[in-house]
Short mmCIF file of C-alpha atoms and ligand atoms in Angstrom, two decimals:
data_model
loop_
_atom_site.label_atom_id
_atom_site.label_comp_id
_atom_site.label_asym_id
_atom_site.label_seq_id
_atom_site.Cartn_x
_atom_site.Cartn_y
_atom_site.Cartn_z
CA MET A 4 20.49 -104.43 -35.43
CA ALA A 5 17.33 -102.84 -35.35
CA ALA A 6 15.61 -102.87 -39.07
CA VAL A 7 16.37 -99.72 -41.06
CA VAL A 8 13.79 -97.31 -41.38
CA LEU A 9 13.01 -95.72 -44.83
CA SER A 10 11.21 -92.26 -43.85
CA GLU A 11 14.51 -92.08 -41.17
CA LEU A 12 16.87 -91.91 -44.44
CA PRO A 13 18.14 -88.84 -46.40
CA GLU A 14 15.36 -87.71 -48.49
CA GLU A 15 17.54 -88.05 -51.27
CA LEU A 16 18.17 -91.80 -50.98
CA GLN A 17 14.58 -92.47 -50.56
CA GLN A 18 14.06 -90.54 -53.91
CA ARG A 19 16.78 -93.33 -55.73
CA VAL A 20 14.74 -96.08 -53.32
CA GLN A 21 11.69 -95.04 -55.28
CA ALA A 22 13.19 -94.93 -58.31
CA THR A 23 14.83 -98.59 -58.26
CA ARG A 24 11.19 -99.50 -57.06
CA GLU A 25 9.96 -98.26 -60.33
CA ARG A 26 12.42 -99.51 -62.69
CA VAL A 27 12.69 -103.24 -61.24
CA ALA A 28 8.63 -103.22 -61.21
CA ALA A 29 8.80 -102.34 -64.83
CA LEU A 30 11.88 -104.42 -65.78
CA HIS A 31 9.77 -107.73 -64.93
CA ALA A 32 7.25 -107.13 -67.90
CA GLU A 33 10.74 -107.90 -69.88
CA LEU A 34 10.60 -111.58 -68.26
CA THR A 35 7.36 -112.12 -69.62
CA ARG A 36 7.50 -110.33 -72.69
CA TYR A 37 10.41 -112.49 -73.74
CA GLU A 38 8.40 -115.45 -72.36
CA LEU A 39 11.63 -116.50 -69.91
CA VAL A 40 8.98 -116.94 -67.22
CA VAL A 41 5.70 -119.15 -65.84
CA TRP A 42 3.13 -118.52 -62.88
CA THR A 43 5.64 -116.16 -60.22
CA ALA A 44 8.88 -118.07 -60.97
CA GLY A 45 11.97 -115.60 -61.50
CA ASN A 46 12.71 -112.30 -60.27
CA VAL A 47 14.86 -109.18 -61.27
CA SER A 48 16.62 -107.09 -58.64
CA GLU A 49 18.58 -103.89 -58.53
CA ARG A 50 21.32 -102.49 -55.83
CA VAL A 51 19.93 -98.61 -54.93
CA PRO A 52 22.35 -96.75 -56.65
CA GLY A 53 24.89 -94.68 -54.45
CA SER A 54 24.27 -96.86 -51.61
CA ARG A 55 27.74 -98.54 -51.19
CA PRO A 56 30.30 -99.11 -48.70
CA GLY A 57 31.68 -96.27 -46.91
CA ASP A 58 29.24 -93.48 -47.51
CA GLY A 59 27.73 -94.09 -44.06
CA LEU A 60 24.36 -95.04 -45.17
CA PRO A 61 22.74 -98.30 -45.73
CA GLU A 62 23.32 -100.68 -48.57
CA LEU A 63 19.87 -101.33 -49.97
CA PHE A 64 18.42 -103.53 -52.79
CA VAL A 65 15.03 -103.74 -54.46
CA ILE A 66 13.93 -107.20 -55.49
CA LYS A 67 10.47 -109.17 -56.89
CA PRO A 68 7.91 -109.84 -53.85
CA SER A 69 7.36 -113.44 -53.01
CA GLY A 70 4.39 -115.03 -54.77
CA VAL A 71 2.80 -111.87 -56.35
CA SER A 72 2.16 -112.16 -59.95
CA TYR A 73 3.92 -110.42 -62.89
CA ASP A 74 0.71 -108.09 -63.54
CA GLU A 75 0.22 -106.89 -59.93
CA LEU A 76 4.26 -106.12 -60.01
CA THR A 77 3.75 -102.47 -59.20
CA PRO A 78 6.55 -100.00 -57.60
CA GLU A 79 4.83 -100.02 -54.11
CA ALA A 80 4.89 -103.89 -54.22
CA MET A 81 8.70 -104.04 -54.73
CA VAL A 82 10.56 -105.54 -51.43
CA VAL A 83 13.51 -103.29 -50.40
CA CYS A 84 16.22 -105.07 -48.30
CA THR A 85 19.55 -104.89 -46.85
CA LEU A 86 22.75 -106.63 -48.25
CA ASP A 87 21.85 -109.45 -45.12
CA GLY A 88 18.39 -110.00 -47.00
CA ASN A 89 15.96 -108.21 -43.75
CA LYS A 90 12.88 -105.93 -45.51
CA ILE A 91 13.56 -102.82 -44.09
CA ASP A 92 10.63 -100.88 -42.52
CA ASP A 93 9.24 -98.84 -45.50
CA GLY A 94 5.81 -98.94 -44.06
CA THR A 95 4.26 -101.82 -46.67
CA PRO A 96 2.70 -104.79 -44.65
CA ASP A 97 4.66 -107.71 -43.29
CA ALA A 98 2.69 -109.96 -45.38
CA LEU A 99 4.33 -108.52 -48.58
CA LYS A 100 7.90 -111.08 -48.28
CA PRO A 101 10.79 -110.68 -50.52
CA SER A 102 11.26 -113.32 -53.43
CA SER A 103 12.77 -116.45 -52.06
CA ASP A 104 15.79 -116.13 -53.99
CA THR A 105 16.91 -112.88 -51.87
CA ALA A 106 19.60 -114.34 -50.00
CA ALA A 107 21.21 -115.37 -53.21
CA ALA A 108 20.69 -112.15 -54.60
CA ALA A 109 21.75 -110.55 -51.11
CA TYR A 110 25.11 -112.78 -51.36
CA VAL A 111 26.30 -111.44 -55.09
CA TYR A 112 25.38 -107.70 -53.91
CA ALA A 113 27.59 -108.44 -50.82
CA HIS A 114 30.55 -109.86 -52.17
CA MET A 115 30.59 -108.42 -56.23
CA PRO A 116 30.77 -104.67 -55.54
CA GLU A 117 30.34 -104.07 -59.33
CA VAL A 118 27.11 -105.72 -60.07
CA GLY A 119 24.17 -103.46 -59.72
CA GLY A 120 21.69 -105.92 -60.93
CA VAL A 121 20.53 -109.72 -60.59
CA VAL A 122 17.93 -111.78 -62.50
CA HIS A 123 16.85 -115.11 -62.15
CA THR A 124 14.57 -117.44 -64.28
CA HIS A 125 14.11 -121.21 -65.23
CA SER A 126 13.69 -120.07 -68.93
CA THR A 127 13.62 -123.46 -70.65
CA TYR A 128 16.45 -123.93 -72.96
CA ALA A 129 19.00 -122.25 -70.53
CA THR A 130 17.28 -124.24 -67.60
CA ALA A 131 17.62 -127.60 -70.31
CA TRP A 132 21.63 -127.36 -70.49
CA ALA A 133 21.53 -126.52 -66.26
CA ALA A 134 19.24 -130.27 -66.08
CA ARG A 135 22.17 -131.56 -67.93
CA GLN A 136 24.82 -129.54 -65.97
CA GLU A 137 26.50 -129.05 -69.37
CA PRO A 138 27.98 -125.45 -70.09
CA ILE A 139 26.89 -123.68 -73.16
CA PRO A 140 30.00 -124.01 -75.31
CA CYS A 141 31.03 -120.66 -77.19
CA VAL A 142 30.25 -121.29 -80.49
CA LEU A 143 28.65 -118.11 -81.69
CA THR A 144 30.02 -114.99 -82.02
CA MET A 145 27.17 -113.30 -80.05
CA MET A 146 28.10 -115.32 -77.09
CA ALA A 147 31.80 -114.18 -77.40
CA ASP A 148 30.35 -110.78 -77.48
CA GLU A 149 28.46 -111.18 -74.70
CA TYR A 150 29.79 -113.69 -72.16
CA GLY A 151 33.41 -114.04 -73.51
CA GLY A 152 33.32 -117.58 -73.61
CA GLU A 153 31.22 -120.60 -72.47
CA ILE A 154 28.31 -119.88 -70.01
CA PRO A 155 29.46 -122.22 -67.11
CA ILE A 156 27.80 -124.53 -64.82
CA GLY A 157 27.44 -123.75 -60.91
CA PRO A 158 27.65 -126.05 -58.34
CA PHE A 159 24.07 -127.74 -57.21
CA ALA A 160 22.72 -125.90 -54.23
CA ILE A 161 19.43 -126.16 -52.06
CA ILE A 162 17.35 -122.87 -51.65
CA GLY A 163 17.28 -121.80 -47.82
CA ASP A 164 20.68 -120.74 -46.98
CA ASP A 165 23.38 -118.77 -48.70
CA SER A 166 24.52 -121.88 -50.82
CA ILE A 167 23.29 -120.81 -54.01
CA GLY A 168 24.81 -116.97 -53.73
CA ARG A 169 27.97 -118.66 -52.82
CA GLY A 170 27.86 -120.75 -56.07
CA ILE A 171 26.77 -117.76 -58.08
CA VAL A 172 29.86 -115.60 -57.19
CA GLU A 173 32.06 -118.24 -56.79
CA THR A 174 31.13 -119.71 -60.56
CA LEU A 175 31.00 -116.11 -61.98
CA GLN A 176 34.38 -114.38 -60.54
CA GLY A 177 36.12 -117.30 -62.20
CA SER A 178 34.92 -116.64 -65.73
CA ARG A 179 34.13 -113.30 -67.69
CA SER A 180 30.84 -114.46 -68.17
CA ARG A 181 27.56 -112.63 -66.56
CA ALA A 182 25.68 -115.57 -66.64
CA VAL A 183 25.93 -118.84 -64.79
CA LEU A 184 23.66 -122.04 -64.89
CA MET A 185 23.07 -123.37 -61.22
CA ALA A 186 22.96 -127.24 -61.96
CA ASN A 187 19.60 -128.79 -62.25
CA HIS A 188 18.08 -125.17 -61.42
CA GLY A 189 18.67 -122.53 -64.04
CA PRO A 190 20.14 -118.96 -64.71
CA PHE A 191 21.14 -116.50 -62.49
CA THR A 192 22.73 -113.35 -64.44
CA ILE A 193 24.20 -109.97 -63.32
CA GLY A 194 25.08 -106.44 -65.01
CA LYS A 195 25.97 -103.14 -64.05
CA ASP A 196 22.29 -102.38 -63.06
CA ALA A 197 19.45 -104.50 -63.18
CA ARG A 198 18.42 -103.56 -66.95
CA ASP A 199 21.64 -105.34 -68.32
CA ALA A 200 21.19 -107.86 -66.26
CA VAL A 201 17.76 -108.68 -67.77
CA LYS A 202 19.81 -108.29 -70.98
CA ALA A 203 22.14 -111.19 -70.06
CA ALA A 204 19.18 -113.11 -69.30
CA VAL A 205 17.16 -113.13 -72.54
CA MET A 206 20.39 -113.28 -74.16
CA CYS A 207 21.33 -116.47 -72.14
CA GLU A 208 17.92 -117.77 -73.15
CA GLU A 209 18.41 -117.19 -77.02
CA VAL A 210 22.24 -118.47 -77.17
CA ALA A 211 20.50 -122.00 -74.92
CA ARG A 212 17.94 -122.57 -77.46
CA THR A 213 20.35 -121.67 -80.88
CA VAL A 214 22.78 -123.87 -79.62
CA HIS A 215 20.46 -126.76 -78.44
CA ILE A 216 19.19 -126.35 -81.74
CA ALA A 217 22.37 -126.29 -83.92
CA ARG A 218 23.08 -129.68 -82.06
CA GLN A 219 20.20 -131.59 -83.65
CA LEU A 220 21.62 -131.62 -86.88
CA GLY A 221 25.74 -132.28 -86.10
CA ASP A 222 28.40 -130.59 -83.72
CA PRO A 223 28.36 -126.87 -83.23
CA VAL A 224 32.17 -125.84 -84.07
CA PRO A 225 33.93 -124.11 -81.11
CA ILE A 226 35.19 -120.85 -81.90
CA ALA A 227 38.93 -120.52 -81.79
CA GLN A 228 40.03 -118.82 -78.53
CA HIS A 229 41.72 -115.63 -79.97
CA HIS A 230 38.75 -114.52 -81.84
CA ILE A 231 36.97 -115.22 -78.59
CA ASP A 232 39.20 -112.39 -76.86
CA SER A 233 38.79 -110.34 -79.79
CA LEU A 234 35.61 -110.28 -80.38
CA PHE A 235 34.89 -109.93 -75.89
CA ASP A 236 37.41 -106.95 -76.29
CA ARG A 237 35.61 -104.93 -78.92
CA TYR A 238 32.51 -105.58 -77.66
CA GLN A 239 32.73 -104.56 -74.17
CA ASN A 240 34.84 -101.98 -74.83
CA VAL A 241 34.39 -100.36 -78.40
CA TYR A 242 31.14 -101.38 -79.01
CA GLY A 243 27.75 -99.85 -77.12
CA GLN A 244 28.56 -98.87 -73.43
CA GLY A 245 30.48 -101.84 -72.31
CA THR A 246 29.43 -103.18 -68.98
CA THR A 247 30.83 -103.63 -65.70
CA ASP A 248 34.31 -102.27 -64.85
CA GLN A 249 35.25 -105.71 -63.74
CA GLU A 250 34.86 -107.46 -67.27
CA LYS A 251 36.42 -104.48 -68.79
CA THR A 252 39.77 -105.00 -66.80
CA GLN A 253 39.87 -108.64 -67.53
ZN1 ZN B 22 14.81 -120.70 -59.14
#
């Protein structure tokens, strides 16, 4: 299939691509601000709003480039891809390649139409739980609020095909959580948009750290399921603006 050419798309869609580039570039500063990443690891991506099946236009998302340091992540450096993970022809150099996690993000966007943002980090405490392949138990009300239960472990998967994406989707489709700890790797989070997925990544590290510290002096006490259910329901449907439509119906 011939590459999508940005300049041939409707002007309005081109403007949405540009706005998405700006949002995704700016949100990378949150990963460093909360110390969730080192060197060039980690990435934020976002589905270009409105590019969904049925409207006759290509479905696009914007993701961090591969191997570019965080202080060089300008809107122009962001990479625009179709849902098969291929970069579109947008006039940027071929050397500007999408993140090595692009196939995983593309798989999530292709298989979870309600997801508008995906974030991946190797944040220390969350990744330590992933190293033990141990889900983070729901022992904090903020976990019940944000994730509706434990933060689950996904399968062990090697980068290079769609096995990471498949593992994320299979784990999160059976969970209320917006975060999954991929075994021996680290957290991937989803959200209604990129900002929502960044929030899920920040909160994931926060609860991973707190529950780790709680463990040092004893056994954290699980929250009763009916309390988890009511906390989750209240937070998702009453407090603030809620999250994804899928979570609202679960
Ligand atoms: Zn990784």
